[in-house]
Amino acid sequence: EAGVAQSPRYKIIEKRQSVAFWCNPISGHATLYWYQQILGQGPKLLIQFQNNGVVDDSQLPKDRFSAERLKGVDSTLKIQPAKLEDSAVYLCASSLTYRGLGYTFGSGTRLTVV
Amino acid sequence: KNEVEQSPQNLTAQEGEFITINCSYSVGISALHWLQQHPGGGIVSLFMLSSGKKKHGRLIATINIQEKHSSLHITASHPRDSAVYICAVAEETSGSRLTFGEGTQLTVNP
């Protein structure tokens, strides 16, 4: 079974630039999550989708971060404009059900803002 | 106080030793996850528990719902087990959103 695919694997940008990350969840997984993991800390949920609807985006900095999951499959996370403190690993995960069955993480995108 | 606390934060062991990592949480949960993260790598889900005990190879995970406590055991540890092990809980009231512990850095020396 293919896992959760993310791209790019690494990204370096200057502050105030824009960046976008892509995630393709496991086929059939209705729930998709974007997490931010700052070095030395546990992941923090940014946004959770159930199919193509947003379930939880309470911790998403909406002034600069946006995410969408058109057609309920792939998802993109965008940062515009980036700040130095956005340097982190951005993890995408998916699960079969809203209750978390089959929770699977992608390899992450490591973002460095200079 | 964090909702999910792990101990120890760092653990160094010799190859072959039996290892235990503990996780305590303070909220009602629907499930608890044990995750493994290698340096520079993504996160791999090891176990998802809601009660009792699960075993996969040399890994064993247990949970006591009444005491709000879980343990991850590694038998016959090996240097390739070196990684960060993370406990995460899905709160009863938040669906499948996970709250993570800070992780335990395990180093197994040959």
mmCIF file of C-alpha atoms in Angstrom:
data_model
loop_
_atom_site.group_PDB
_atom_site.id
_atom_site.type_symbol
_atom_site.label_atom_id
_atom_site.label_comp_id
_atom_site.label_asym_id
_atom_site.label_seq_id
_atom_site.Cartn_x
_atom_site.Cartn_y
_atom_site.Cartn_z
ATOM 1 C CA GLU A 1 0.000 0.000 0.000
ATOM 2 C CA ALA A 2 1.391 3.395 -0.942
ATOM 3 C CA GLY A 3 1.961 5.768 1.952
ATOM 4 C CA VAL A 4 1.208 9.448 2.355
ATOM 5 C CA ALA A 5 3.180 11.332 -0.287
ATOM 6 C CA GLN A 6 4.543 14.812 0.322
ATOM 7 C CA SER A 7 6.580 17.192 -1.782
ATOM 8 C CA PRO A 8 8.955 18.859 -1.848
ATOM 9 C CA ARG A 9 11.178 17.063 0.652
ATOM 10 C CA TYR A 10 13.184 20.201 1.445
ATOM 11 C CA LYS A 11 12.672 23.892 0.749
ATOM 12 C CA ILE A 12 14.779 26.947 1.527
ATOM 13 C CA ILE A 13 13.270 30.395 0.990
ATOM 14 C CA GLU A 14 13.918 33.952 2.067
ATOM 15 C CA LYS A 15 11.618 35.662 4.518
ATOM 16 C CA ARG A 16 8.613 37.372 2.938
ATOM 17 C CA GLN A 17 8.610 34.876 0.065
ATOM 18 C CA SER A 18 5.769 32.434 -0.558
ATOM 19 C CA VAL A 19 5.908 28.655 -0.447
ATOM 20 C CA ALA A 20 3.487 25.792 -1.056
ATOM 21 C CA PHE A 21 3.527 22.179 0.054
ATOM 22 C CA TRP A 22 1.639 19.300 -1.492
ATOM 23 C CA CYS A 23 0.202 16.158 0.093
ATOM 24 C CA ASN A 24 -1.406 13.093 -1.427
ATOM 25 C CA PRO A 25 -3.025 10.925 1.269
ATOM 26 C CA ILE A 26 -3.568 7.193 1.238
ATOM 27 C CA SER A 27 -6.309 6.267 -1.195
ATOM 28 C CA GLY A 28 -9.666 6.169 0.532
ATOM 29 C CA HIS A 29 -8.576 8.098 3.608
ATOM 30 C CA ALA A 30 -11.256 10.656 4.313
ATOM 31 C CA THR A 31 -9.412 12.650 6.979
ATOM 32 C CA LEU A 32 -6.284 14.676 6.236
ATOM 33 C CA TYR A 33 -4.135 16.632 8.677
ATOM 34 C CA TRP A 34 -1.359 19.193 8.365
ATOM 35 C CA TYR A 35 1.038 19.427 11.326
ATOM 36 C CA GLN A 36 3.896 21.838 12.020
ATOM 37 C CA GLN A 37 6.864 20.435 13.934
ATOM 38 C CA ILE A 38 9.412 22.965 15.147
ATOM 39 C CA LEU A 39 12.814 21.510 16.001
ATOM 40 C CA GLY A 40 12.814 19.909 19.444
ATOM 41 C CA GLN A 41 9.034 20.053 19.836
ATOM 42 C CA GLY A 42 6.144 17.724 19.178
ATOM 43 C CA PRO A 43 3.982 18.290 16.106
ATOM 44 C CA LYS A 44 1.186 20.865 16.325
ATOM 45 C CA LEU A 45 -2.002 20.479 14.313
ATOM 46 C CA LEU A 46 -2.522 23.301 11.828
ATOM 47 C CA ILE A 47 -5.617 22.095 10.027
ATOM 48 C CA GLN A 48 -7.781 18.990 9.713
ATOM 49 C CA PHE A 49 -9.984 18.158 6.726
ATOM 50 C CA GLN A 50 -12.814 15.654 6.566
ATOM 51 C CA ASN A 51 -13.162 14.985 2.838
ATOM 52 C CA ASN A 52 -12.975 18.523 1.405
ATOM 53 C CA GLY A 53 -14.397 20.314 4.450
ATOM 54 C CA VAL A 54 -12.413 21.899 7.280
ATOM 55 C CA VAL A 55 -12.988 20.254 10.669
ATOM 56 C CA ASP A 56 -10.439 22.155 12.757
ATOM 57 C CA ASP A 57 -8.241 25.114 11.829
ATOM 58 C CA SER A 58 -8.105 26.743 15.246
ATOM 59 C CA GLN A 59 -4.298 26.760 15.350
ATOM 60 C CA LEU A 60 -3.724 27.871 11.758
ATOM 61 C CA PRO A 61 -2.228 31.395 11.531
ATOM 62 C CA LYS A 62 -4.771 32.527 9.001
ATOM 63 C CA ASP A 63 -3.080 35.841 8.257
ATOM 64 C CA ARG A 64 -0.312 33.992 6.430
ATOM 65 C CA PHE A 65 -1.231 30.301 6.186
ATOM 66 C CA SER A 66 -3.891 28.784 3.950
ATOM 67 C CA ALA A 67 -4.804 25.243 2.998
ATOM 68 C CA GLU A 68 -7.222 23.589 0.664
ATOM 69 C CA ARG A 69 -8.302 20.096 -0.218
ATOM 70 C CA LEU A 70 -10.147 20.338 -3.478
ATOM 71 C CA LYS A 71 -12.133 17.225 -4.443
ATOM 72 C CA GLY A 72 -11.377 15.686 -1.061
ATOM 73 C CA VAL A 73 -8.104 14.031 -2.110
ATOM 74 C CA ASP A 74 -4.852 16.006 -2.530
ATOM 75 C CA SER A 75 -4.146 18.996 -0.350
ATOM 76 C CA THR A 76 -1.888 22.027 -0.502
ATOM 77 C CA LEU A 77 -0.627 24.176 2.368
ATOM 78 C CA LYS A 78 0.603 27.671 1.544
ATOM 79 C CA ILE A 79 2.549 30.241 3.537
ATOM 80 C CA GLN A 80 2.489 33.823 2.278
ATOM 81 C CA PRO A 81 4.578 35.689 3.333
ATOM 82 C CA ALA A 82 6.967 33.436 5.247
ATOM 83 C CA LYS A 83 8.639 34.472 8.495
ATOM 84 C CA LEU A 84 11.807 33.156 10.100
ATOM 85 C CA GLU A 85 9.760 31.386 12.802
ATOM 86 C CA ASP A 86 7.986 29.321 10.140
ATOM 87 C CA SER A 87 11.125 27.209 9.794
ATOM 88 C CA ALA A 88 9.913 23.723 10.691
ATOM 89 C CA VAL A 89 8.973 20.329 9.318
ATOM 90 C CA TYR A 90 5.475 20.293 7.845
ATOM 91 C CA LEU A 91 3.905 16.878 8.200
ATOM 92 C CA CYS A 92 0.859 15.639 6.379
ATOM 93 C CA ALA A 93 -1.107 12.704 7.770
ATOM 94 C CA SER A 94 -4.274 10.903 6.816
ATOM 95 C CA SER A 95 -6.657 8.488 8.459
ATOM 96 C CA LEU A 96 -9.412 6.278 7.179
ATOM 97 C CA THR A 97 -12.000 7.626 9.568
ATOM 98 C CA TYR A 98 -12.676 10.720 11.631
ATOM 99 C CA ARG A 99 -11.857 8.640 14.736
ATOM 100 C CA GLY A 100 -8.288 8.090 13.537
ATOM 101 C CA LEU A 101 -8.332 4.540 12.206
ATOM 102 C CA GLY A 102 -5.250 3.865 10.080
ATOM 103 C CA TYR A 103 -3.431 7.072 11.051
ATOM 104 C CA THR A 104 -0.432 7.414 8.688
ATOM 105 C CA PHE A 105 2.140 10.191 8.440
ATOM 106 C CA GLY A 106 4.064 11.387 5.415
ATOM 107 C CA SER A 107 7.827 11.978 5.438
ATOM 108 C CA GLY A 108 7.377 15.704 5.846
ATOM 109 C CA THR A 109 8.713 18.823 4.152
ATOM 110 C CA ARG A 110 11.564 20.553 5.910
ATOM 111 C CA LEU A 111 11.247 24.320 5.438
ATOM 112 C CA THR A 112 14.071 26.706 6.203
ATOM 113 C CA VAL A 113 13.330 30.433 6.079
ATOM 114 C CA VAL A 114 16.431 32.605 5.911
ATOM 115 C CA LYS B 1 1.548 21.189 32.799
ATOM 116 C CA ASN B 2 1.431 19.402 29.438
ATOM 117 C CA GLU B 3 -1.590 17.241 28.741
ATOM 118 C CA VAL B 4 0.750 14.451 27.626
ATOM 119 C CA GLU B 5 3.958 13.774 29.505
ATOM 120 C CA GLN B 6 6.625 11.259 28.636
ATOM 121 C CA SER B 7 9.520 9.870 30.618
ATOM 122 C CA PRO B 8 12.369 9.692 30.324
ATOM 123 C CA GLN B 9 13.207 12.527 27.919
ATOM 124 C CA ASN B 10 16.472 10.829 26.983
ATOM 125 C CA LEU B 11 17.447 7.197 27.294
ATOM 126 C CA THR B 12 20.719 5.470 26.460
ATOM 127 C CA ALA B 13 20.900 1.692 26.461
ATOM 128 C CA GLN B 14 23.236 -1.097 25.468
ATOM 129 C CA GLU B 15 22.260 -3.438 22.689
ATOM 130 C CA GLY B 16 20.103 -6.254 24.014
ATOM 131 C CA GLU B 17 18.633 -4.352 26.956
ATOM 132 C CA PHE B 18 14.915 -4.227 27.732
ATOM 133 C CA ILE B 19 13.608 -0.677 27.353
ATOM 134 C CA THR B 20 10.527 1.003 28.775
ATOM 135 C CA ILE B 21 9.170 4.422 27.850
ATOM 136 C CA ASN B 22 6.269 5.832 29.828
ATOM 137 C CA CYS B 23 3.428 8.163 28.900
ATOM 138 C CA SER B 24 0.919 9.828 31.217
ATOM 139 C CA TYR B 25 -1.978 11.978 30.110
ATOM 140 C CA SER B 26 -4.521 14.103 31.891
ATOM 141 C CA VAL B 27 -7.522 14.140 29.551
ATOM 142 C CA GLY B 28 -10.147 11.637 28.518
ATOM 143 C CA ILE B 29 -9.064 9.935 25.341
ATOM 144 C CA SER B 30 -10.518 7.847 22.573
ATOM 145 C CA ALA B 31 -7.141 6.442 21.508
ATOM 146 C CA LEU B 32 -3.426 6.643 22.221
ATOM 147 C CA HIS B 33 -0.710 6.403 19.577
ATOM 148 C CA TRP B 34 2.924 5.439 19.861
ATOM 149 C CA LEU B 35 4.996 6.925 17.051
ATOM 150 C CA GLN B 36 8.616 6.622 15.961
ATOM 151 C CA GLN B 37 10.641 9.385 14.318
ATOM 152 C CA HIS B 38 14.161 8.938 12.960
ATOM 153 C CA PRO B 39 16.440 12.000 12.546
ATOM 154 C CA GLY B 40 15.396 13.972 9.496
ATOM 155 C CA GLY B 41 12.651 11.486 8.816
ATOM 156 C CA GLY B 42 8.928 11.357 8.901
ATOM 157 C CA ILE B 43 6.825 9.772 11.598
ATOM 158 C CA VAL B 44 5.923 6.101 11.614
ATOM 159 C CA SER B 45 2.897 4.917 13.536
ATOM 160 C CA LEU B 46 3.797 1.956 15.758
ATOM 161 C CA PHE B 47 0.589 1.356 17.683
ATOM 162 C CA MET B 48 -2.881 2.758 18.168
ATOM 163 C CA LEU B 49 -4.415 1.660 21.486
ATOM 164 C CA SER B 50 -7.705 2.181 23.228
ATOM 165 C CA SER B 51 -7.346 -0.597 25.796
ATOM 166 C CA GLY B 52 -5.178 -3.507 26.864
ATOM 167 C CA LYS B 53 -1.996 -4.500 25.128
ATOM 168 C CA LYS B 54 -0.605 -4.849 21.612
ATOM 169 C CA LYS B 55 2.530 -6.599 20.393
ATOM 170 C CA HIS B 56 4.404 -6.267 17.113
ATOM 171 C CA GLY B 57 7.726 -8.042 16.839
ATOM 172 C CA ARG B 58 9.973 -6.795 19.639
ATOM 173 C CA LEU B 59 7.638 -3.925 20.503
ATOM 174 C CA ILE B 60 4.901 -4.112 23.130
ATOM 175 C CA ALA B 61 2.494 -1.321 24.058
ATOM 176 C CA THR B 62 0.170 -1.321 27.048
ATOM 177 C CA ILE B 63 -2.432 1.123 28.273
ATOM 178 C CA ASN B 64 -4.280 1.533 31.575
ATOM 179 C CA ILE B 65 -7.275 3.763 30.921
ATOM 180 C CA GLN B 66 -8.181 4.149 34.608
ATOM 181 C CA GLU B 67 -4.684 5.314 35.508
ATOM 182 C CA LYS B 68 -4.286 7.355 32.292
ATOM 183 C CA HIS B 69 -0.947 5.718 31.613
ATOM 184 C CA SER B 70 0.702 3.857 28.751
ATOM 185 C CA SER B 71 4.057 2.169 28.302
ATOM 186 C CA LEU B 72 6.074 1.207 25.258
ATOM 187 C CA HIS B 73 8.504 -1.684 25.738
ATOM 188 C CA ILE B 74 11.292 -2.762 23.409
ATOM 189 C CA THR B 75 12.751 -6.204 24.017
ATOM 190 C CA ALA B 76 16.273 -7.137 22.897
ATOM 191 C CA SER B 77 17.021 -3.572 21.817
ATOM 192 C CA HIS B 78 19.167 -2.932 18.750
ATOM 193 C CA PRO B 79 21.043 0.163 17.500
ATOM 194 C CA ARG B 80 18.503 0.513 14.680
ATOM 195 C CA ASP B 81 15.867 1.181 17.365
ATOM 196 C CA SER B 82 17.601 4.513 18.026
ATOM 197 C CA ALA B 83 14.995 7.189 17.324
ATOM 198 C CA VAL B 84 12.583 9.561 19.012
ATOM 199 C CA TYR B 85 9.502 7.800 20.369
ATOM 200 C CA ILE B 86 6.418 9.973 20.698
ATOM 201 C CA CYS B 87 3.212 9.355 22.619
ATOM 202 C CA ALA B 88 0.128 11.098 21.235
ATOM 203 C CA VAL B 89 -3.482 11.024 22.371
ATOM 204 C CA ALA B 90 -6.738 11.630 20.572
ATOM 205 C CA GLU B 91 -8.967 13.439 23.057
ATOM 206 C CA GLU B 92 -12.544 12.256 23.409
ATOM 207 C CA THR B 93 -13.852 15.702 22.547
ATOM 208 C CA SER B 94 -11.611 16.442 19.552
ATOM 209 C CA GLY B 95 -12.183 13.544 17.185
ATOM 210 C CA SER B 96 -8.868 12.370 15.802
ATOM 211 C CA ARG B 97 -6.813 15.496 16.415
ATOM 212 C CA LEU B 98 -3.687 14.354 18.256
ATOM 213 C CA THR B 99 -2.000 15.989 21.228
ATOM 214 C CA PHE B 100 1.656 15.012 21.318
ATOM 215 C CA GLY B 101 4.126 14.411 24.106
ATOM 216 C CA GLU B 102 7.567 15.910 23.732
ATOM 217 C CA GLY B 103 9.130 12.612 22.790
ATOM 218 C CA THR B 104 11.800 10.328 24.212
ATOM 219 C CA GLN B 105 15.175 10.264 22.481
ATOM 220 C CA LEU B 106 16.411 6.672 22.577
ATOM 221 C CA THR B 107 20.008 5.783 21.751
ATOM 222 C CA VAL B 108 21.003 2.125 21.678
ATOM 223 C CA ASN B 109 24.748 1.553 21.622
ATOM 224 C CA PRO B 110 26.289 -1.573 20.097
#
